[in-house]
XYZ file of C-alpha atoms in Angstrom:
531
model
C -137.071 1.444 61.000
C -134.984 0.815 64.212
C -131.980 -1.111 63.239
C -131.648 -2.072 67.107
C -135.000 -3.269 67.115
C -135.363 -6.701 65.549
C -139.028 -6.729 65.542
C -138.883 -3.822 63.069
C -136.533 -5.847 60.717
C -138.180 -7.068 57.469
C -138.093 -10.684 56.563
C -135.441 -10.204 54.054
C -133.254 -8.250 56.635
C -133.699 -11.140 59.147
C -132.939 -13.935 56.540
C -129.881 -11.363 55.365
C -128.705 -11.332 58.960
C -128.904 -15.052 59.621
C -126.966 -15.894 56.348
C -124.332 -13.161 57.056
C -124.031 -14.830 60.598
C -123.622 -18.211 59.299
C -121.311 -17.088 56.527
C -119.090 -15.549 58.917
C -118.981 -18.653 61.271
C -118.428 -20.846 58.041
C -115.844 -18.580 56.716
C -114.031 -18.798 60.148
C -114.257 -22.687 59.822
C -113.031 -22.457 56.505
C -109.992 -20.649 57.409
C -109.069 -22.885 60.253
C -109.964 -25.944 57.912
C -107.520 -24.473 55.429
C -104.515 -23.996 57.699
C -105.197 -27.321 59.478
C -105.122 -28.927 55.829
C -101.949 -27.362 55.160
C -100.287 -28.467 58.290
C -101.655 -32.068 57.742
C -100.220 -32.020 54.248
C -96.725 -30.980 55.733
C -97.062 -33.757 58.359
C -97.830 -36.358 55.744
C -95.117 -35.237 53.698
C -92.649 -35.485 56.549
C -93.904 -39.121 57.064
C -94.143 -39.974 53.403
C -91.469 -37.950 51.893
C -88.851 -37.583 54.665
C -88.985 -39.938 57.590
C -89.554 -43.247 55.641
C -86.926 -42.608 53.002
C -84.360 -41.540 55.566
C -85.121 -44.559 57.468
C -84.707 -46.559 54.337
C -81.490 -44.728 53.451
C -80.310 -45.365 56.902
C -80.917 -49.371 56.492
C -79.051 -49.186 53.133
C -76.252 -47.250 54.911
C -75.898 -49.875 57.421
C -75.895 -52.546 54.581
C -73.160 -50.750 52.607
C -70.934 -50.513 55.720
C -71.241 -54.247 56.335
C -70.265 -54.696 52.786
C -67.173 -52.578 53.289
C -66.081 -54.716 56.378
C -66.819 -57.910 54.363
C -64.665 -56.721 51.616
C -61.690 -55.929 53.681
C -61.849 -59.333 55.414
C -62.043 -61.192 52.063
C -59.007 -59.102 50.607
C -57.107 -60.158 53.796
C -57.585 -63.714 53.219
C -57.255 -63.699 49.442
C -54.911 -60.729 48.692
C -56.943 -60.216 45.344
C -57.988 -57.149 44.114
C -61.162 -58.541 43.150
C -62.240 -59.274 46.785
C -62.402 -55.534 47.373
C -65.331 -54.930 45.025
C -67.723 -55.189 48.024
C -65.711 -52.387 49.840
C -65.490 -50.281 46.905
C -69.252 -50.843 46.213
C -70.292 -50.109 49.753
C -68.099 -47.040 49.712
C -69.850 -45.567 46.814
C -73.254 -46.500 48.244
C -72.204 -45.039 51.748
C -71.639 -41.508 49.757
C -74.944 -41.787 47.903
C -77.084 -42.777 51.164
C -75.317 -40.036 53.149
C -76.114 -37.383 50.528
C -79.773 -38.705 50.263
C -80.128 -38.331 54.076
C -78.732 -34.729 53.984
C -80.911 -33.849 51.187
C -84.110 -34.795 53.313
C -83.161 -33.160 56.542
C -84.456 -29.862 57.289
C -83.270 -27.049 59.566
C -85.135 -28.214 62.646
C -83.799 -32.056 62.203
C -80.686 -31.374 64.470
C -80.603 -34.814 66.417
C -80.540 -36.562 63.154
C -77.912 -34.430 61.582
C -75.743 -34.830 64.747
C -76.443 -38.670 64.663
C -75.441 -38.758 60.888
C -72.248 -36.850 61.686
C -71.487 -39.301 64.407
C -71.919 -42.144 61.799
C -69.711 -40.492 59.365
C -67.271 -39.964 62.018
C -67.053 -43.588 63.459
C -66.817 -44.718 59.883
C -64.019 -42.506 59.182
C -62.233 -43.918 62.324
C -62.648 -47.532 61.367
C -61.588 -47.050 57.934
C -58.498 -45.218 59.333
C -57.451 -47.573 61.818
C -58.605 -50.925 60.342
C -59.712 -51.070 56.577
C -56.753 -48.780 55.218
C -53.928 -50.600 57.424
C -55.063 -53.947 56.265
C -55.084 -52.957 52.448
C -51.539 -51.660 52.784
C -50.233 -54.704 54.712
C -51.630 -56.996 52.137
C -50.521 -55.218 49.307
C -46.843 -54.719 50.681
C -46.360 -58.143 52.701
C -48.956 -60.221 51.440
C -52.387 -61.931 52.739
C -50.716 -63.346 55.570
C -49.875 -59.939 56.898
C -53.091 -58.746 56.428
C -54.960 -61.832 58.232
C -52.413 -60.927 61.073
C -53.919 -57.322 61.281
C -57.360 -58.505 61.288
C -56.594 -60.947 64.074
C -55.102 -58.723 65.916
C -57.438 -55.732 65.704
C -60.167 -55.099 67.991
C -63.911 -54.820 66.804
C -64.687 -51.788 68.949
C -64.425 -49.491 65.984
C -66.946 -51.069 63.574
C -69.202 -51.733 66.715
C -69.125 -47.862 67.220
C -70.100 -47.423 63.669
C -73.351 -50.034 64.225
C -74.186 -48.097 67.447
C -74.073 -44.801 65.731
C -76.041 -45.850 62.819
C -78.535 -47.370 65.492
C -79.079 -44.113 67.201
C -79.510 -42.322 63.839
C -82.455 -44.693 63.012
C -83.684 -44.115 66.422
C -84.113 -40.390 65.806
C -85.597 -40.916 62.480
C -88.016 -43.064 63.945
C -89.091 -40.463 66.480
C -89.290 -38.036 63.833
C -91.585 -40.483 61.868
C -93.707 -41.125 64.847
C -94.194 -37.430 65.700
C -94.899 -36.492 62.375
C -97.730 -39.354 62.087
C -99.050 -38.341 65.347
C -99.514 -34.732 64.274
C -100.958 -36.083 61.198
C -103.471 -38.089 62.874
C -104.379 -35.008 65.157
C -104.843 -32.650 62.365
C -106.942 -35.096 60.449
C -109.197 -35.254 63.662
C -109.250 -31.413 63.790
C -110.547 -31.400 59.890
C -113.119 -33.830 61.208
C -114.174 -31.862 64.024
C -114.561 -28.819 61.863
C -116.554 -30.459 59.435
C -118.865 -31.853 62.237
C -119.063 -27.982 63.457
C -119.945 -26.775 59.983
C -122.702 -29.337 59.516
C -123.897 -28.571 63.051
C -123.900 -24.769 62.011
C -125.704 -25.353 58.975
C -128.497 -27.416 60.638
C -128.945 -24.891 63.332
C -129.127 -22.093 60.903
C -131.787 -24.308 58.787
C -133.750 -24.850 61.975
C -133.558 -21.190 62.937
C -134.651 -20.377 59.498
C -137.507 -22.734 59.353
C -138.853 -21.318 62.758
C -138.419 -17.851 61.478
C -140.253 -18.972 58.316
C -142.924 -20.601 60.378
C -143.310 -17.775 63.014
C -142.784 -14.639 60.541
C -144.331 -16.259 57.219
C -146.342 -19.190 57.544
C -148.759 -18.277 60.489
C -149.325 -14.890 59.629
C -150.068 -15.923 56.054
C -152.574 -18.302 57.232
C -153.988 -15.662 59.623
C -154.238 -13.262 56.958
C -155.725 -15.749 54.379
C -158.575 -16.721 56.889
C -159.597 -13.060 56.949
C -159.432 -12.536 53.047
C -161.576 -15.758 52.788
C -164.109 -13.943 55.263
C -164.060 -10.606 53.122
C -164.284 -12.799 50.111
C -167.364 -14.672 51.366
C -169.107 -11.219 51.529
C -168.152 -9.471 54.673
C -166.869 -6.485 53.040
C -166.982 -4.553 56.133
C -164.757 -6.522 58.262
C -161.454 -4.858 59.269
C -158.385 -6.802 58.219
C -155.817 -7.176 61.490
C -152.304 -7.019 60.864
C -150.877 -10.169 62.031
C -147.846 -10.671 64.181
C -144.996 -11.142 61.796
C -142.256 -9.531 59.842
C -142.997 -5.715 58.911
C -143.246 -6.807 55.200
C -146.525 -9.018 56.097
C -147.701 -6.179 58.466
C -147.420 -3.812 55.446
C -149.150 -6.259 53.238
C -152.028 -6.695 55.590
C -152.366 -2.906 55.523
C -152.478 -2.832 51.602
C -155.161 -5.573 51.572
C -157.130 -3.692 54.262
C -156.885 -0.583 51.920
C -157.985 -2.701 48.903
C -160.677 -4.052 50.823
C -161.956 -0.421 51.764
C -161.695 0.566 48.120
C -163.788 -2.585 47.106
C -166.507 -1.733 49.716
C -166.645 1.626 48.345
C -166.836 0.760 44.654
C -169.319 -2.104 45.618
C -171.809 0.447 47.187
C -171.350 2.579 44.083
C -171.893 -0.618 42.017
C -175.198 -1.443 43.955
C -176.371 1.985 43.453
C -175.491 1.899 39.567
C -177.090 -1.609 39.408
C -180.338 -0.157 40.894
C -180.169 2.371 38.074
C -179.542 -0.356 35.541
C -182.383 -2.347 36.793
C -184.505 0.778 36.399
C -183.260 1.465 32.879
C -183.890 -2.290 32.034
C -187.251 -2.027 33.180
C -187.905 0.863 30.900
C -186.185 -1.163 27.944
C -188.327 -4.159 28.698
C -191.565 -1.723 28.419
C -190.095 -0.348 25.410
C -189.438 -3.828 23.893
C -193.131 -4.924 24.850
C -194.334 -1.771 23.267
C -192.122 -2.367 20.082
C -193.469 -6.084 20.313
C -197.029 -4.728 20.106
C -196.123 -2.238 17.375
C -194.680 -5.315 15.381
C -197.984 -6.987 16.014
C -199.852 -3.835 14.845
C -197.575 -3.804 11.759
C -198.337 -7.547 10.923
C -201.842 -6.748 11.177
C -201.897 -3.823 8.910
C -199.778 -6.120 6.450
C -202.436 -8.520 6.541
C -204.931 -5.777 6.213
C -202.954 -4.469 3.313
C -202.858 -7.844 1.804
C -206.337 -8.642 2.257
C -208.770 -6.132 3.207
C -207.299 -3.269 0.831
C -206.333 -5.330 -2.050
C -209.906 -6.246 -2.393
C -211.422 -3.079 -2.943
C -208.512 -1.732 -4.914
C -208.910 -4.708 -7.189
C -212.549 -3.976 -7.746
C -212.011 -0.279 -8.387
C -209.481 -1.290 -10.948
C -211.421 -3.766 -12.630
C -214.394 -1.495 -12.838
C -212.242 1.491 -14.166
C -210.789 -0.991 -16.713
C -214.312 -2.224 -17.719
C -215.342 1.379 -18.125
C -212.389 2.037 -20.016
C -212.869 -0.644 -22.553
C -216.716 -0.386 -23.050
C -217.202 3.273 -23.162
C -213.837 4.215 -24.661
C -214.521 6.516 -27.594
C -218.366 7.087 -26.722
C -217.746 10.032 -24.356
C -215.571 13.088 -24.759
C -211.640 13.043 -24.614
C -211.676 14.331 -21.105
C -213.899 11.597 -19.780
C -211.380 9.053 -21.377
C -208.490 10.728 -19.617
C -210.144 10.745 -16.310
C -210.896 7.062 -16.591
C -207.442 6.436 -17.536
C -206.208 8.392 -14.621
C -208.312 6.310 -12.469
C -206.947 3.056 -13.743
C -203.456 4.134 -13.686
C -203.841 5.356 -10.005
C -205.441 1.917 -8.964
C -202.657 -0.084 -10.401
C -199.693 2.237 -8.851
C -201.610 1.774 -5.680
C -201.649 -1.878 -5.944
C -197.844 -1.826 -6.908
C -196.842 0.437 -3.873
C -199.104 -1.855 -1.510
C -197.056 -4.912 -2.893
C -193.758 -3.368 -2.559
C -194.389 -2.140 0.770
C -195.485 -5.684 1.740
C -192.410 -7.370 0.377
C -190.414 -4.402 2.393
C -192.011 -5.300 5.629
C -191.346 -9.127 5.188
C -187.763 -8.928 4.994
C -186.232 -10.459 8.043
C -189.614 -11.591 9.284
C -190.575 -14.337 7.212
C -187.368 -16.194 7.067
C -186.362 -19.620 5.986
C -182.914 -19.958 7.772
C -179.471 -19.088 6.443
C -177.776 -21.618 4.223
C -174.535 -21.667 2.116
C -175.424 -19.781 -1.032
C -173.424 -19.830 -4.250
C -173.580 -16.231 -5.578
C -172.408 -17.431 -9.047
C -175.547 -19.607 -9.124
C -177.747 -16.813 -8.032
C -176.400 -14.684 -10.817
C -177.215 -17.515 -13.278
C -180.841 -17.321 -11.996
C -180.879 -13.555 -12.059
C -179.524 -13.663 -15.660
C -182.572 -15.845 -16.632
C -185.277 -13.651 -15.002
C -183.792 -10.494 -16.856
C -183.146 -11.863 -20.074
C -186.069 -10.384 -21.486
C -185.793 -6.734 -20.195
C -181.885 -6.836 -20.919
C -182.596 -6.715 -24.604
C -180.320 -8.042 -27.492
C -177.161 -5.891 -26.944
C -176.940 -6.067 -23.304
C -173.777 -7.391 -21.427
C -173.643 -8.770 -17.718
C -170.368 -10.063 -16.687
C -169.355 -11.396 -13.289
C -166.393 -13.149 -12.178
C -165.076 -14.647 -8.782
C -168.188 -14.570 -6.692
C -167.957 -16.418 -3.249
C -170.040 -18.730 -1.526
C -171.566 -16.814 1.439
C -174.276 -17.673 4.116
C -177.754 -16.427 3.817
C -181.190 -16.565 2.165
C -181.170 -17.352 -1.178
C -184.293 -15.857 -2.205
C -183.386 -12.518 -0.675
C -180.055 -12.700 -2.075
C -181.881 -13.379 -5.590
C -184.096 -10.328 -4.937
C -181.069 -8.314 -4.131
C -179.128 -8.719 -7.467
C -182.497 -8.529 -9.510
C -183.096 -5.030 -8.130
C -179.423 -4.173 -8.762
C -179.215 -5.493 -11.897
C -182.654 -4.318 -12.900
C -181.662 -0.546 -12.141
C -178.771 -0.803 -14.157
C -180.636 -2.039 -17.226
C -183.571 0.422 -16.528
C -181.321 3.520 -16.266
C -179.238 2.914 -19.443
C -177.958 5.833 -21.650
C -179.831 6.138 -24.906
C -178.241 4.353 -27.896
C -175.430 2.705 -25.691
C -175.386 -1.017 -24.977
C -175.728 -1.636 -21.395
C -172.778 -3.364 -19.804
C -172.957 -4.624 -16.181
C -169.905 -5.982 -14.022
C -170.051 -7.615 -10.947
C -166.870 -8.476 -9.162
C -165.930 -9.635 -5.284
C -162.847 -8.891 -3.436
C -161.959 -10.398 0.034
C -161.188 -7.643 2.773
C -160.418 -9.486 5.767
C -163.692 -11.076 7.401
C -165.995 -9.790 4.648
C -166.515 -9.802 0.985
C -166.695 -6.530 -0.780
C -169.102 -6.729 -3.797
C -169.182 -4.028 -6.493
C -171.894 -3.888 -9.404
C -171.091 -1.251 -11.762
C -172.875 -0.154 -15.023
C -172.252 2.177 -17.899
C -175.690 3.931 -17.402
C -176.657 7.336 -16.648
C -175.252 7.343 -13.030
C -176.471 8.891 -9.883
C -175.302 12.156 -8.776
C -173.122 12.636 -5.588
C -175.772 14.621 -3.894
C -178.257 11.725 -3.974
C -175.656 9.260 -2.616
C -177.813 8.775 0.628
C -181.280 9.324 -0.593
C -181.368 6.659 -3.254
C -181.493 3.974 -0.447
C -184.611 5.808 1.209
C -188.009 4.180 0.820
C -190.214 5.483 -2.150
C -187.461 8.045 -3.048
C -187.340 8.862 -6.665
C -184.839 10.774 -8.652
C -186.884 10.881 -11.886
C -190.339 11.579 -12.751
C -192.925 8.492 -12.998
C -193.581 9.210 -16.689
C -189.586 8.986 -17.217
C -188.997 5.631 -15.637
C -191.216 3.135 -14.214
C -191.103 1.884 -10.760
C -192.188 2.706 -7.013
C -188.616 3.955 -5.826
C -188.486 1.108 -3.374
C -185.905 -1.124 -5.166
C -182.573 0.255 -3.473
C -184.267 0.317 -0.051
C -185.235 -3.333 -0.357
C -181.396 -3.746 -1.359
C -180.261 -1.840 1.595
C -182.296 -3.681 4.103
C -181.617 -7.185 2.514
C -177.755 -6.332 2.932
C -178.028 -5.161 6.623
C -180.012 -8.206 7.505
C -177.185 -10.218 6.274
C -174.801 -8.495 8.541
C -173.333 -6.131 5.851
C -173.204 -2.376 4.626
C -173.960 -0.859 1.332
C -172.745 2.573 -0.018
C -172.660 4.315 -3.521
C -169.381 4.980 -5.037
C -169.250 8.439 -6.589
C -165.684 8.542 -7.702
C -166.473 6.847 -11.011
C -166.272 8.563 -14.565
C -169.667 7.299 -16.064
C -172.268 5.096 -14.706
C -173.250 3.940 -11.091
C -170.923 1.762 -9.057
C -172.624 0.337 -5.840
C -170.518 -1.644 -3.234
C -171.932 -3.599 -0.370
C -170.223 -6.445 2.108
C -171.470 -9.717 3.139
C -169.805 -11.771 5.896
C -167.085 -14.485 4.732
C -168.318 -18.025 5.376
C -166.409 -19.386 8.462
C -163.517 -21.742 7.231
C -163.404 -20.161 3.659
C -159.971 -19.661 2.006
C -159.507 -16.828 -0.305
C -160.543 -17.452 -4.076
C -157.379 -18.450 -6.209
C -159.653 -19.457 -9.213
C -161.965 -16.847 -10.792
C -164.730 -17.819 -13.137
C -166.388 -15.430 -15.541
C -169.580 -15.667 -17.096
C -170.898 -13.347 -19.664
C -174.599 -13.233 -20.876
C -175.190 -11.243 -24.185
C -178.750 -10.827 -25.367
């Protein structure tokens, strides 16, 4: 940047230069104002603290001298010493006023000092030629002698005293008038300085206003207009640098680079949007295919629940009739074959029913409501009372209220508790404990028993549909219970997993979302079922 080229200056530089110039001018005026104010104070001090007191002292000095003359005349008439009191008081007052005037005099007050000396000289002459001879004559020869001296004396000596005092008072008046005039002139100078400072401030403000208008306001309006055109969609419009400060020129260049970057990225976005639209079309096609597949699945469920169930029922029914009517009439192998047929038909019905139940989860819904899991466990307890036996114990505590479908949650606990009761250890009373603990925005619910447990290697396999860990003749069931539990938990927005770090039995954890606005459970309730 060329410092001698003003057009290259930044706005900040121009404002700093303007403020510096104004500061220098105002500083110079301030110095002048300080010197002028000091001089004005000195001049006012001359008027108030010197000239006026000296003038008053001169008047008092004149009065004291008149009192001295009066005292001398009175003493010459009466001859009494008491008549000299005005003379003595006047003499003392004279000395005091002369001393006062001398204290108020400066080195440059030569005229007043000379006039004061003339007064003192005239007073000394009057005292030596008139006052002292009268007092000596009265004391020596009596009042008559003193009156004779007074009548014979000329008044010229005392007139000289009055004239000298008048001259001194005139000089004091001149000093007072000159000081007052100088004070008035310095006051006018101060007013002129204040007017000049105000004018400089106004001119500086006007120049600053013009600078802001030409270098900031107009260029910004121009730049804003161009930016609005770009914002309206004209991304190919080149932003022209406005005529203003170098800061705004640099800003316009930065904005134009940003426009170019936006235009480049917009082109990429448009290209990506085309790809996304193509992907969306593919997803829509897949969604339509999935919808058709779901319709086929629903059709299969309908067929399975009606068309397939009917022949299975007939097969099972006739096999059972054969078993009842011809049992014992044929050989043992024939009875065994009939039993196999009856068992196979019944297992096929159970598999189809479980598969239908699994497929209906999440499709046939009654809507989510607030479900108290303590009430659900009470209902499950009643359903499992027969299967539990006399020595079983089911304990739950502190179960929350969640949002979900009560029938599905009931099915969830029926399957979990049913498994705990089914896979019990021989000769050991089954104990099942259900607990809940809040973990942030979800409830972590644990179902633990003291049964035969599940090996860690089967932690994932147990939740797969139709996966069995035992032979069919060891434990009844189709192997779909935990798969149904997993689907119900996921349908409610939770997770489920097997806790393998337990010393005995099985421990299954699953989560359910916390009901919005639910406070942490402080009071826990425990219920025990013993059968």
